[in-house]
Amino acid sequence: MTDPALPQPSPAPSASPGVRLGTAQGRWIVLTTVLGSAMALLDSTVVNVALPAIGRDLGADLAVLQWTVNAYLLTLAGLILVGGALGDRFGRRRIFVLGVAWFAVGSLLCGIAPNAGVLIAARALQGIGGALLTPGSLALIQGSIHPDDRARAVGLWSGFGGVGAAVGPFLGGWLVDGPGWRWVFLLNVPVAALCIPVALRHVPESRDPAAHGRFDVAGAVLGAASLALLTYALIEARSGAALVVGAAVGGVLLAAVFVVVERRRADPMVPPDIFSSRLFTAVNLVTLCVYAAFGGFFFLVVLQLQVVSGYSALAAGAALLPTTALMLLLSARSAQLGERIGPRIPLTVGPLLCAAGMLLMLRVGPQAPYVRDVLPALLVMGLGMAALVAPLTATVLSSVDPGRAGLASGINNAAARAAGLLAVAALPLLAGMGPDAYLAPGAFDAAFGRAMFWCAGVLVAGAAVAWATVRSPAPGACHPQCRTNCAVTAPPLEPPGAAER
């Protein structure tokens, strides 16, 4: 339900210390960041709820629904690090505004898409806009707000993000059951129309004068192309065509070339030496496991509730609210607990609780009563996510030198997106879902049960990685520059409820 912390840019040096939050301009800056991030947040919370309606309206099979989710994740995961670098180089407000406008255009095209092909292409365009505006939302606060007020500004931004996460499922379900699924996307257009002029008028421009060197265009292209080929191979694997085999082989080869290029470049997008921190490497492995399971679960659960259990879109969206509520209530306490005892126990227990919640979802079948069958599973999952996400975020940020915290956060964010992308592509294949499975309640119910076992298994693997590789030192045993296999804690900076994927 929550993403790892968004990339945290270094504040740009300036002659003035920044805008005070108590001023009118300070409040406008926070409003701008909330509006921008709300577009991406609401989109991520409501699109899954709309998938059955999209499939019925466009006469689409399961692969189209997978691509509707993955086209967005593909461009977002591949370009989010580039988006942060562009903001530092050319102006954070400029790139943020460009991202908002780009996202709005993509949303408009999604809303008027006459067929599945146009919808998928428009979703990919949305992902590009998301990669530009997502790192920019916090960058505006970091680069514009006075240092003494930044923590409070980030808190307001996070709080409104949590409210958006809670409202999203209700809003998405209401739109799907009311005016129709197209309004899930069209809603972003008026939000952008308000956000852009506010940003241009009230938000000062900022950039990082230290940003230099050439952009790693080759790395970005290779990474995105590798993910695209692997995603295509997984989604279309049932056909067994030679093209699918070629895509799989090509994706693996491009991934290998990406590693070689990043090792040889002077200014790589993903510096290999950042993985010299064993803790950073370990936590990213945990991230891959955890967010693969989350991505697959949230893709399938709304289909299960609507196709098999007979819930309306509004009821299916609202059903997920307990996980968001628990995240909002418990994330801060979880962060404090992780700071006291270290990350090893939270990163082990959290995935295990989530795995138990997914296994409890096996009780959710035809006409499943919400309180008896659905709610217990989601409560257990919510407790696991609350225990897990804040310590995960804090450990990522503190596992490298403080000057590289933004880079570490960005890499972890991209890893989480890529994990969800590949899970949405692979899980229906592993669970034996045919192209028309979501139209046949009995077949989908059986495949959903198999998918939950896969998700739970991946979470258990993540817990095992955390237990075996993450160490919790005695209080005061480490220092901020520690690059060994220990844990240096830091306050979690992620917005609660930032991604219902």
Short mmCIF file of C-alpha atoms in Angstrom, two decimals, residues 2-500:
data_model
loop_
_atom_site.label_atom_id
_atom_site.label_comp_id
_atom_site.label_asym_id
_atom_site.label_seq_id
_atom_site.Cartn_x
_atom_site.Cartn_y
_atom_site.Cartn_z
CA THR A 2 2.85 2.36 0.44
CA ASP A 3 5.78 2.94 -1.74
CA PRO A 4 9.36 3.19 -0.52
CA ALA A 5 10.29 6.80 0.12
CA LEU A 6 10.30 8.97 -2.93
CA PRO A 7 13.70 10.26 -4.02
CA GLN A 8 14.87 12.95 -1.63
CA PRO A 9 16.83 15.60 -3.52
CA SER A 10 19.44 17.70 -1.85
CA PRO A 11 18.21 21.24 -1.29
CA ALA A 12 19.57 23.70 -3.76
CA PRO A 13 21.86 26.34 -2.35
CA SER A 14 20.17 29.69 -2.36
CA ALA A 15 20.72 33.24 -1.24
CA SER A 16 17.53 33.03 0.82
CA PRO A 17 16.84 30.31 3.37
CA GLY A 18 13.49 29.38 1.83
CA VAL A 19 9.78 30.13 2.11
CA ARG A 20 8.19 29.86 5.55
CA LEU A 21 5.28 27.45 5.75
CA GLY A 22 3.12 29.92 7.65
CA THR A 23 3.08 32.36 4.73
CA ALA A 24 0.56 32.32 1.90
CA GLN A 25 3.27 31.28 -0.55
CA GLY A 26 4.32 28.40 1.70
CA ARG A 27 0.76 27.10 1.80
CA TRP A 28 0.48 27.40 -1.98
CA ILE A 29 3.65 25.33 -2.38
CA VAL A 30 2.26 22.54 -0.22
CA LEU A 31 -1.05 22.66 -2.10
CA THR A 32 0.82 22.34 -5.39
CA THR A 33 2.72 19.26 -4.26
CA VAL A 34 -0.44 17.69 -2.85
CA LEU A 35 -2.36 18.27 -6.09
CA GLY A 36 0.45 16.87 -8.22
CA SER A 37 1.07 13.77 -6.17
CA ALA A 38 -2.70 13.27 -5.75
CA MET A 39 -3.00 12.72 -9.49
CA ALA A 40 -0.60 9.79 -9.48
CA LEU A 41 -1.89 8.52 -6.13
CA LEU A 42 -5.56 8.52 -7.06
CA ASP A 43 -4.75 6.95 -10.42
CA SER A 44 -2.95 4.09 -8.72
CA THR A 45 -5.74 3.51 -6.21
CA VAL A 46 -8.65 3.49 -8.63
CA VAL A 47 -7.45 1.87 -11.86
CA ASN A 48 -7.38 -1.67 -10.44
CA VAL A 49 -10.97 -1.24 -9.25
CA ALA A 50 -11.97 -0.31 -12.81
CA LEU A 51 -10.32 -3.30 -14.53
CA PRO A 52 -13.41 -5.55 -14.79
CA ALA A 53 -15.46 -2.71 -16.25
CA ILE A 54 -12.67 -1.86 -18.70
CA GLY A 55 -12.48 -5.48 -19.81
CA ARG A 56 -16.22 -5.77 -20.35
CA ASP A 57 -16.54 -2.46 -22.18
CA LEU A 58 -13.60 -3.06 -24.53
CA GLY A 59 -14.18 -6.79 -24.95
CA ALA A 60 -10.67 -7.39 -23.63
CA ASP A 61 -8.99 -10.52 -22.33
CA LEU A 62 -6.85 -10.83 -19.21
CA ALA A 63 -3.67 -9.85 -21.06
CA VAL A 64 -5.17 -6.44 -21.88
CA LEU A 65 -5.97 -5.89 -18.20
CA GLN A 66 -2.38 -6.83 -17.33
CA TRP A 67 -1.04 -4.35 -19.88
CA THR A 68 -3.41 -1.65 -18.62
CA VAL A 69 -1.58 -1.83 -15.30
CA ASN A 70 1.89 -2.66 -16.60
CA ALA A 71 2.21 -0.10 -19.39
CA TYR A 72 2.08 2.58 -16.70
CA LEU A 73 4.43 0.76 -14.33
CA LEU A 74 6.89 0.05 -17.13
CA THR A 75 7.61 3.65 -18.11
CA LEU A 76 7.37 4.83 -14.51
CA ALA A 77 9.90 2.29 -13.23
CA GLY A 78 12.24 2.83 -16.15
CA LEU A 79 12.30 6.61 -16.02
CA ILE A 80 11.72 7.70 -12.42
CA LEU A 81 15.45 8.14 -11.73
CA VAL A 82 15.79 10.17 -14.92
CA GLY A 83 12.87 12.35 -13.82
CA GLY A 84 14.60 13.24 -10.56
CA ALA A 85 17.86 14.03 -12.36
CA LEU A 86 16.09 16.25 -14.90
CA GLY A 87 14.54 18.27 -12.09
CA ASP A 88 17.88 18.79 -10.38
CA ARG A 89 19.46 19.85 -13.67
CA PHE A 90 16.82 21.95 -15.45
CA GLY A 91 14.60 23.14 -12.61
CA ARG A 92 12.37 21.20 -10.28
CA ARG A 93 9.30 23.33 -10.87
CA ARG A 94 9.76 23.18 -14.63
CA ILE A 95 10.01 19.38 -14.73
CA PHE A 96 7.19 18.99 -12.21
CA VAL A 97 4.86 21.15 -14.30
CA LEU A 98 5.89 19.27 -17.43
CA GLY A 99 5.12 15.99 -15.66
CA VAL A 100 1.70 17.18 -14.51
CA ALA A 101 0.81 18.35 -18.03
CA TRP A 102 2.12 15.14 -19.57
CA PHE A 103 0.17 13.05 -17.06
CA ALA A 104 -3.01 15.00 -17.81
CA VAL A 105 -2.65 14.48 -21.56
CA GLY A 106 -2.08 10.77 -21.02
CA SER A 107 -5.13 10.65 -18.73
CA LEU A 108 -7.28 12.39 -21.33
CA LEU A 109 -6.20 9.89 -23.97
CA CYS A 110 -7.00 7.02 -21.57
CA GLY A 111 -10.44 8.49 -20.95
CA ILE A 112 -11.35 8.71 -24.63
CA ALA A 113 -9.52 5.57 -25.78
CA PRO A 114 -11.69 3.80 -28.40
CA ASN A 115 -9.95 0.46 -28.01
CA ALA A 116 -7.50 -1.46 -25.87
CA GLY A 117 -4.44 -0.58 -27.96
CA VAL A 118 -4.96 3.16 -27.52
CA LEU A 119 -5.64 2.70 -23.80
CA ILE A 120 -2.39 0.78 -23.27
CA ALA A 121 -0.35 3.35 -25.23
CA ALA A 122 -1.94 6.18 -23.25
CA ARG A 123 -1.14 4.40 -19.99
CA ALA A 124 2.51 4.28 -21.04
CA LEU A 125 2.36 8.04 -21.64
CA GLN A 126 0.87 8.47 -18.18
CA GLY A 127 3.85 6.60 -16.75
CA ILE A 128 6.27 9.05 -18.36
CA GLY A 129 4.39 11.93 -16.78
CA GLY A 130 4.41 10.10 -13.46
CA ALA A 131 8.18 9.63 -13.67
CA LEU A 132 8.56 13.40 -14.07
CA LEU A 133 6.14 14.55 -11.39
CA THR A 134 6.59 11.87 -8.70
CA PRO A 135 10.13 12.83 -7.59
CA GLY A 136 9.27 16.47 -8.24
CA SER A 137 6.51 16.70 -5.65
CA LEU A 138 8.84 16.32 -2.68
CA ALA A 139 11.64 18.10 -4.52
CA LEU A 140 9.57 21.29 -4.54
CA ILE A 141 9.22 21.15 -0.76
CA GLN A 142 12.87 20.29 -0.28
CA GLY A 143 14.07 23.05 -2.59
CA SER A 144 11.60 25.80 -1.64
CA ILE A 145 10.48 25.52 2.00
CA HIS A 146 12.60 26.93 4.84
CA PRO A 147 14.67 24.17 6.53
CA ASP A 148 12.95 24.77 9.87
CA ASP A 149 9.54 24.10 8.29
CA ARG A 150 10.42 21.25 5.95
CA ALA A 151 9.54 18.41 8.31
CA ARG A 152 6.13 19.92 8.98
CA ALA A 153 5.56 20.50 5.25
CA VAL A 154 6.45 16.90 4.46
CA GLY A 155 4.11 15.81 7.26
CA LEU A 156 1.24 17.79 5.73
CA TRP A 157 2.03 16.36 2.31
CA SER A 158 2.10 12.84 3.74
CA GLY A 159 -1.11 13.37 5.69
CA PHE A 160 -3.04 14.56 2.67
CA GLY A 161 -1.56 11.64 0.76
CA GLY A 162 -3.00 9.31 3.36
CA VAL A 163 -6.42 10.95 3.03
CA GLY A 164 -6.18 10.52 -0.74
CA ALA A 165 -5.34 6.85 -0.30
CA ALA A 166 -8.42 6.40 1.88
CA VAL A 167 -10.72 8.32 -0.48
CA GLY A 168 -9.36 6.70 -3.66
CA PRO A 169 -11.14 3.33 -3.49
CA PHE A 170 -14.48 4.98 -2.66
CA LEU A 171 -14.05 7.51 -5.44
CA GLY A 172 -12.92 4.92 -7.97
CA GLY A 173 -15.77 2.56 -7.17
CA TRP A 174 -18.31 5.38 -7.32
CA LEU A 175 -17.00 6.53 -10.69
CA VAL A 176 -17.02 3.02 -12.15
CA ASP A 177 -20.53 2.24 -10.88
CA GLY A 178 -21.78 5.74 -11.78
CA PRO A 179 -20.54 7.79 -14.75
CA GLY A 180 -18.23 4.98 -15.91
CA TRP A 181 -14.62 3.82 -15.83
CA ARG A 182 -13.45 6.52 -18.24
CA TRP A 183 -13.92 9.13 -15.52
CA VAL A 184 -11.27 7.36 -13.46
CA PHE A 185 -8.82 8.90 -15.93
CA LEU A 186 -10.68 12.06 -16.93
CA LEU A 187 -10.75 13.19 -13.30
CA ASN A 188 -7.03 13.98 -13.56
CA VAL A 189 -7.58 16.69 -16.17
CA PRO A 190 -9.27 19.30 -13.93
CA VAL A 191 -6.80 18.54 -11.14
CA ALA A 192 -3.93 19.32 -13.54
CA ALA A 193 -5.72 22.45 -14.77
CA LEU A 194 -5.69 23.73 -11.18
CA CYS A 195 -2.20 22.51 -10.26
CA ILE A 196 -0.23 23.98 -13.18
CA PRO A 197 -1.18 27.67 -12.81
CA VAL A 198 -0.75 27.48 -9.03
CA ALA A 199 2.75 26.05 -9.49
CA LEU A 200 3.76 28.63 -12.09
CA ARG A 201 2.52 31.54 -10.00
CA HIS A 202 3.45 30.59 -6.45
CA VAL A 203 6.30 28.05 -6.49
CA PRO A 204 9.86 29.39 -6.88
CA GLU A 205 12.19 27.59 -9.24
CA SER A 206 15.05 25.60 -7.73
CA ARG A 207 17.77 23.36 -9.07
CA ASP A 208 20.98 21.71 -7.95
CA PRO A 209 23.99 23.72 -9.15
CA ALA A 210 26.17 20.69 -8.46
CA ALA A 211 24.26 18.59 -11.00
CA HIS A 212 26.60 18.00 -13.90
CA GLY A 213 27.76 15.38 -16.33
CA ARG A 214 25.84 13.69 -19.11
CA PHE A 215 22.55 11.91 -18.61
CA ASP A 216 22.71 8.15 -18.65
CA VAL A 217 20.40 7.81 -21.65
CA ALA A 218 21.83 4.41 -22.55
CA GLY A 219 21.15 3.07 -19.06
CA ALA A 220 17.57 4.35 -19.04
CA VAL A 221 16.82 2.90 -22.47
CA LEU A 222 18.42 -0.46 -21.71
CA GLY A 223 16.64 -0.79 -18.35
CA ALA A 224 13.23 0.09 -19.77
CA ALA A 225 13.70 -2.11 -22.84
CA SER A 226 14.74 -5.09 -20.73
CA LEU A 227 11.68 -4.73 -18.51
CA ALA A 228 9.42 -4.32 -21.55
CA LEU A 229 10.69 -7.49 -23.24
CA LEU A 230 10.48 -9.56 -20.06
CA THR A 231 6.97 -8.26 -19.36
CA TYR A 232 5.85 -9.09 -22.88
CA ALA A 233 7.33 -12.58 -22.64
CA LEU A 234 5.54 -13.29 -19.34
CA ILE A 235 2.15 -11.96 -20.42
CA GLU A 236 2.19 -13.67 -23.82
CA ALA A 237 3.92 -16.88 -22.68
CA ARG A 238 0.76 -18.95 -23.16
CA SER A 239 1.03 -18.57 -26.92
CA GLY A 240 4.40 -20.36 -27.00
CA ALA A 241 5.35 -18.38 -30.09
CA ALA A 242 8.96 -17.96 -31.17
CA LEU A 243 8.54 -14.22 -30.66
CA VAL A 244 7.84 -14.81 -26.97
CA VAL A 245 11.01 -16.86 -26.57
CA GLY A 246 12.99 -14.20 -28.41
CA ALA A 247 11.57 -11.49 -26.15
CA ALA A 248 12.55 -13.44 -23.03
CA VAL A 249 16.08 -14.03 -24.28
CA GLY A 250 16.38 -10.43 -25.43
CA GLY A 251 15.19 -9.12 -22.08
CA VAL A 252 17.79 -11.14 -20.19
CA LEU A 253 20.56 -10.08 -22.59
CA LEU A 254 19.62 -6.41 -22.34
CA ALA A 255 19.62 -6.68 -18.54
CA ALA A 256 23.18 -8.04 -18.73
CA VAL A 257 24.21 -5.24 -21.09
CA PHE A 258 22.64 -2.72 -18.69
CA VAL A 259 24.87 -4.00 -15.87
CA VAL A 260 27.98 -3.76 -18.08
CA VAL A 261 27.12 -0.23 -19.23
CA GLU A 262 26.48 0.97 -15.69
CA ARG A 263 29.83 -0.43 -14.57
CA ARG A 264 31.72 1.38 -17.32
CA ARG A 265 30.03 4.79 -17.34
CA ALA A 266 31.56 7.65 -15.40
CA ASP A 267 28.11 8.92 -14.37
CA PRO A 268 25.75 5.92 -14.35
CA MET A 269 22.07 6.11 -13.53
CA VAL A 270 22.54 3.26 -11.03
CA PRO A 271 26.13 3.45 -9.68
CA PRO A 272 27.24 -0.15 -8.98
CA ASP A 273 29.30 0.94 -5.99
CA ILE A 274 26.15 1.83 -4.06
CA PHE A 275 25.59 -1.90 -3.70
CA SER A 276 28.85 -2.16 -1.77
CA SER A 277 26.59 -1.53 1.22
CA ARG A 278 25.51 -5.05 2.06
CA LEU A 279 22.55 -3.72 4.00
CA PHE A 280 21.36 -1.69 1.00
CA THR A 281 21.62 -4.75 -1.24
CA ALA A 282 19.79 -6.93 1.29
CA VAL A 283 16.96 -4.46 1.82
CA ASN A 284 16.46 -4.12 -1.93
CA LEU A 285 16.15 -7.89 -2.19
CA VAL A 286 13.49 -7.75 0.51
CA THR A 287 11.81 -4.93 -1.41
CA LEU A 288 11.68 -7.02 -4.58
CA CYS A 289 10.00 -9.89 -2.74
CA VAL A 290 7.56 -7.75 -0.80
CA TYR A 291 6.42 -5.49 -3.61
CA ALA A 292 6.16 -8.37 -6.08
CA ALA A 293 3.66 -9.97 -3.71
CA PHE A 294 1.82 -6.69 -3.13
CA GLY A 295 1.66 -5.92 -6.85
CA GLY A 296 0.20 -9.31 -7.69
CA PHE A 297 -2.21 -9.27 -4.76
CA PHE A 298 -3.74 -5.85 -5.40
CA PHE A 299 -4.07 -6.61 -9.11
CA LEU A 300 -6.04 -9.81 -8.45
CA VAL A 301 -7.98 -9.09 -5.27
CA VAL A 302 -10.34 -6.51 -6.79
CA LEU A 303 -11.03 -8.93 -9.64
CA GLN A 304 -11.74 -11.72 -7.14
CA LEU A 305 -14.14 -9.57 -5.14
CA GLN A 306 -16.04 -8.42 -8.23
CA VAL A 307 -15.90 -11.48 -10.50
CA VAL A 308 -16.24 -14.25 -7.89
CA SER A 309 -17.76 -12.69 -4.75
CA GLY A 310 -20.20 -10.46 -6.62
CA TYR A 311 -19.14 -7.15 -5.07
CA SER A 312 -19.80 -3.90 -6.91
CA ALA A 313 -16.84 -1.76 -7.92
CA LEU A 314 -17.57 0.59 -5.01
CA ALA A 315 -17.78 -2.27 -2.52
CA ALA A 316 -14.60 -3.88 -3.85
CA GLY A 317 -12.69 -0.62 -3.57
CA ALA A 318 -14.04 0.15 -0.12
CA ALA A 319 -13.21 -3.38 1.04
CA LEU A 320 -9.49 -2.54 0.94
CA LEU A 321 -9.87 0.44 3.27
CA PRO A 322 -8.76 -1.40 6.46
CA THR A 323 -5.23 -1.88 5.15
CA THR A 324 -4.95 1.85 4.44
CA ALA A 325 -6.44 2.76 7.81
CA LEU A 326 -3.98 0.55 9.67
CA MET A 327 -1.09 2.07 7.71
CA LEU A 328 -2.23 5.57 8.64
CA LEU A 329 -2.67 4.68 12.31
CA LEU A 330 0.41 2.56 12.90
CA SER A 331 3.18 3.64 10.49
CA ALA A 332 4.63 6.28 12.82
CA ARG A 333 4.65 3.86 15.76
CA SER A 334 6.21 1.19 13.57
CA ALA A 335 8.97 3.60 12.60
CA GLN A 336 9.65 4.39 16.25
CA LEU A 337 9.73 0.69 17.14
CA GLY A 338 12.13 -0.03 14.30
CA GLU A 339 14.36 2.77 15.51
CA ARG A 340 14.48 1.20 18.98
CA ILE A 341 14.95 -2.47 18.12
CA GLY A 342 16.48 -2.24 14.65
CA PRO A 343 14.99 -3.36 11.32
CA ARG A 344 15.63 -7.11 11.45
CA ILE A 345 12.52 -8.13 13.39
CA PRO A 346 10.08 -5.77 11.59
CA LEU A 347 11.43 -6.79 8.18
CA THR A 348 10.97 -10.44 9.13
CA VAL A 349 7.67 -10.35 11.00
CA GLY A 350 5.98 -7.89 8.60
CA PRO A 351 6.23 -10.11 5.48
CA LEU A 352 5.16 -13.16 7.50
CA LEU A 353 2.01 -11.36 8.68
CA CYS A 354 1.29 -10.29 5.11
CA ALA A 355 1.74 -13.88 3.95
CA ALA A 356 -0.73 -15.04 6.60
CA GLY A 357 -3.22 -12.41 5.42
CA MET A 358 -2.94 -13.62 1.84
CA LEU A 359 -3.52 -17.22 2.90
CA LEU A 360 -6.61 -16.07 4.79
CA MET A 361 -7.87 -14.73 1.46
CA LEU A 362 -8.34 -18.36 0.41
CA ARG A 363 -11.62 -18.15 2.35
CA VAL A 364 -12.94 -15.49 -0.03
CA GLY A 365 -15.12 -17.28 -2.57
CA PRO A 366 -18.57 -16.89 -4.14
CA GLN A 367 -20.83 -14.52 -2.18
CA ALA A 368 -18.18 -14.20 0.56
CA PRO A 369 -19.48 -12.22 3.58
CA TYR A 370 -17.20 -9.24 4.14
CA VAL A 371 -16.95 -9.30 7.93
CA ARG A 372 -16.47 -13.07 8.20
CA ASP A 373 -14.18 -13.81 5.23
CA VAL A 374 -12.64 -10.64 3.76
CA LEU A 375 -12.06 -8.35 6.72
CA PRO A 376 -9.90 -10.71 8.84
CA ALA A 377 -7.49 -11.26 5.94
CA LEU A 378 -7.15 -7.55 5.24
CA LEU A 379 -6.65 -6.71 8.91
CA VAL A 380 -3.78 -9.18 9.18
CA MET A 381 -2.30 -7.86 5.94
CA GLY A 382 -2.64 -4.29 7.15
CA LEU A 383 -0.81 -5.10 10.38
CA GLY A 384 1.99 -6.72 8.40
CA MET A 385 2.31 -3.79 6.03
CA ALA A 386 2.29 -1.30 8.90
CA ALA A 387 5.04 -3.28 10.62
CA LEU A 388 7.11 -3.56 7.46
CA VAL A 389 7.01 -0.46 5.28
CA ALA A 390 8.26 2.34 7.55
CA PRO A 391 11.31 0.36 8.83
CA LEU A 392 12.03 -0.73 5.24
CA THR A 393 12.04 2.88 4.08
CA ALA A 394 14.16 4.08 6.98
CA THR A 395 16.70 1.30 6.46
CA VAL A 396 17.04 2.06 2.77
CA LEU A 397 17.75 5.71 3.49
CA SER A 398 20.26 5.00 6.24
CA SER A 399 22.13 2.11 4.62
CA VAL A 400 24.29 4.46 2.51
CA ASP A 401 26.10 7.74 3.06
CA PRO A 402 23.67 10.59 3.82
CA GLY A 403 24.67 12.38 0.61
CA ARG A 404 23.38 9.44 -1.41
CA ALA A 405 20.08 9.01 0.41
CA GLY A 406 18.13 10.46 -2.52
CA LEU A 407 19.80 8.10 -4.97
CA ALA A 408 19.24 5.13 -2.65
CA SER A 409 15.58 6.02 -2.23
CA GLY A 410 15.13 6.42 -5.99
CA ILE A 411 16.72 3.04 -6.72
CA ASN A 412 14.55 1.38 -4.10
CA ASN A 413 11.45 3.08 -5.50
CA ALA A 414 12.30 1.84 -9.00
CA ALA A 415 12.94 -1.66 -7.65
CA ALA A 416 9.51 -1.71 -6.00
CA ARG A 417 7.81 -0.58 -9.22
CA ALA A 418 9.70 -3.13 -11.30
CA ALA A 419 8.80 -5.90 -8.86
CA GLY A 420 5.11 -5.05 -9.12
CA LEU A 421 5.38 -4.84 -12.89
CA LEU A 422 6.89 -8.32 -13.25
CA ALA A 423 4.48 -9.80 -10.69
CA VAL A 424 1.41 -8.57 -12.56
CA ALA A 425 2.89 -10.11 -15.71
CA ALA A 426 3.97 -13.43 -14.18
CA LEU A 427 1.37 -14.27 -11.53
CA PRO A 428 -1.57 -15.08 -13.86
CA LEU A 429 0.75 -17.37 -15.81
CA LEU A 430 1.99 -19.13 -12.67
CA ALA A 431 -1.56 -19.48 -11.36
CA GLY A 432 -2.84 -20.94 -14.62
CA MET A 433 -5.24 -18.14 -15.56
CA GLY A 434 -6.42 -18.31 -19.14
CA PRO A 435 -7.17 -15.25 -21.30
CA ASP A 436 -10.86 -15.30 -20.35
CA ALA A 437 -10.44 -16.40 -16.73
CA TYR A 438 -11.84 -13.18 -15.29
CA LEU A 439 -15.08 -13.81 -17.19
CA ALA A 440 -15.55 -17.26 -15.62
CA PRO A 441 -16.02 -17.03 -11.81
CA GLY A 442 -15.26 -20.66 -11.09
CA ALA A 443 -12.02 -20.74 -13.07
CA PHE A 444 -10.88 -17.41 -11.68
CA ASP A 445 -11.61 -18.48 -8.09
CA ALA A 446 -9.44 -21.59 -8.43
CA ALA A 447 -6.59 -19.64 -10.04
CA PHE A 448 -6.82 -16.90 -7.41
CA GLY A 449 -6.26 -19.51 -4.70
CA ARG A 450 -3.11 -20.73 -6.44
CA ALA A 451 -1.94 -17.13 -6.86
CA MET A 452 -2.27 -16.47 -3.14
CA PHE A 453 0.04 -19.40 -2.41
CA TRP A 454 2.60 -17.92 -4.80
CA CYS A 455 2.33 -14.46 -3.18
CA ALA A 456 2.63 -15.92 0.31
CA GLY A 457 5.67 -17.93 -0.74
CA VAL A 458 7.42 -14.84 -2.11
CA LEU A 459 6.72 -12.99 1.14
CA VAL A 460 8.15 -15.85 3.19
CA ALA A 461 11.25 -15.71 0.98
CA GLY A 462 11.53 -11.98 1.70
CA ALA A 463 11.25 -12.63 5.43
CA ALA A 464 13.98 -15.27 5.19
CA VAL A 465 16.26 -12.84 3.34
CA ALA A 466 15.67 -10.19 6.02
CA TRP A 467 16.33 -12.60 8.89
CA ALA A 468 19.51 -13.93 7.28
CA THR A 469 21.06 -10.68 6.05
CA VAL A 470 19.80 -7.73 8.13
CA ARG A 471 21.41 -7.15 11.50
CA SER A 472 19.99 -5.03 14.31
CA PRO A 473 22.84 -3.45 16.28
CA ALA A 474 22.80 -2.24 19.84
CA PRO A 475 21.64 1.38 20.21
CA GLY A 476 24.42 3.81 19.43
CA ALA A 477 26.62 1.13 17.88
CA CYS A 478 26.60 2.63 14.40
CA HIS A 479 27.24 5.95 12.78
CA PRO A 480 25.64 7.64 9.76
CA GLN A 481 28.44 6.65 7.41
CA CYS A 482 28.26 2.95 8.27
CA ARG A 483 28.54 0.82 5.13
CA THR A 484 28.74 -2.60 6.71
CA ASN A 485 26.05 -5.16 7.30
CA CYS A 486 24.38 -3.36 10.15
CA ALA A 487 21.45 -1.04 10.53
CA VAL A 488 21.46 2.71 10.89
CA THR A 489 17.96 3.97 11.43
CA ALA A 490 16.39 7.16 10.16
CA PRO A 491 12.86 8.57 10.27
CA PRO A 492 10.67 7.15 7.51
CA LEU A 493 9.97 9.70 4.82
CA GLU A 494 7.39 7.84 2.76
CA PRO A 495 3.84 9.17 2.53
CA PRO A 496 1.47 6.72 4.22
CA GLY A 497 -0.78 5.14 1.63
CA ALA A 498 1.29 6.29 -1.36
CA ALA A 499 0.61 3.39 -3.68
CA GLU A 500 -2.30 1.00 -3.73
#
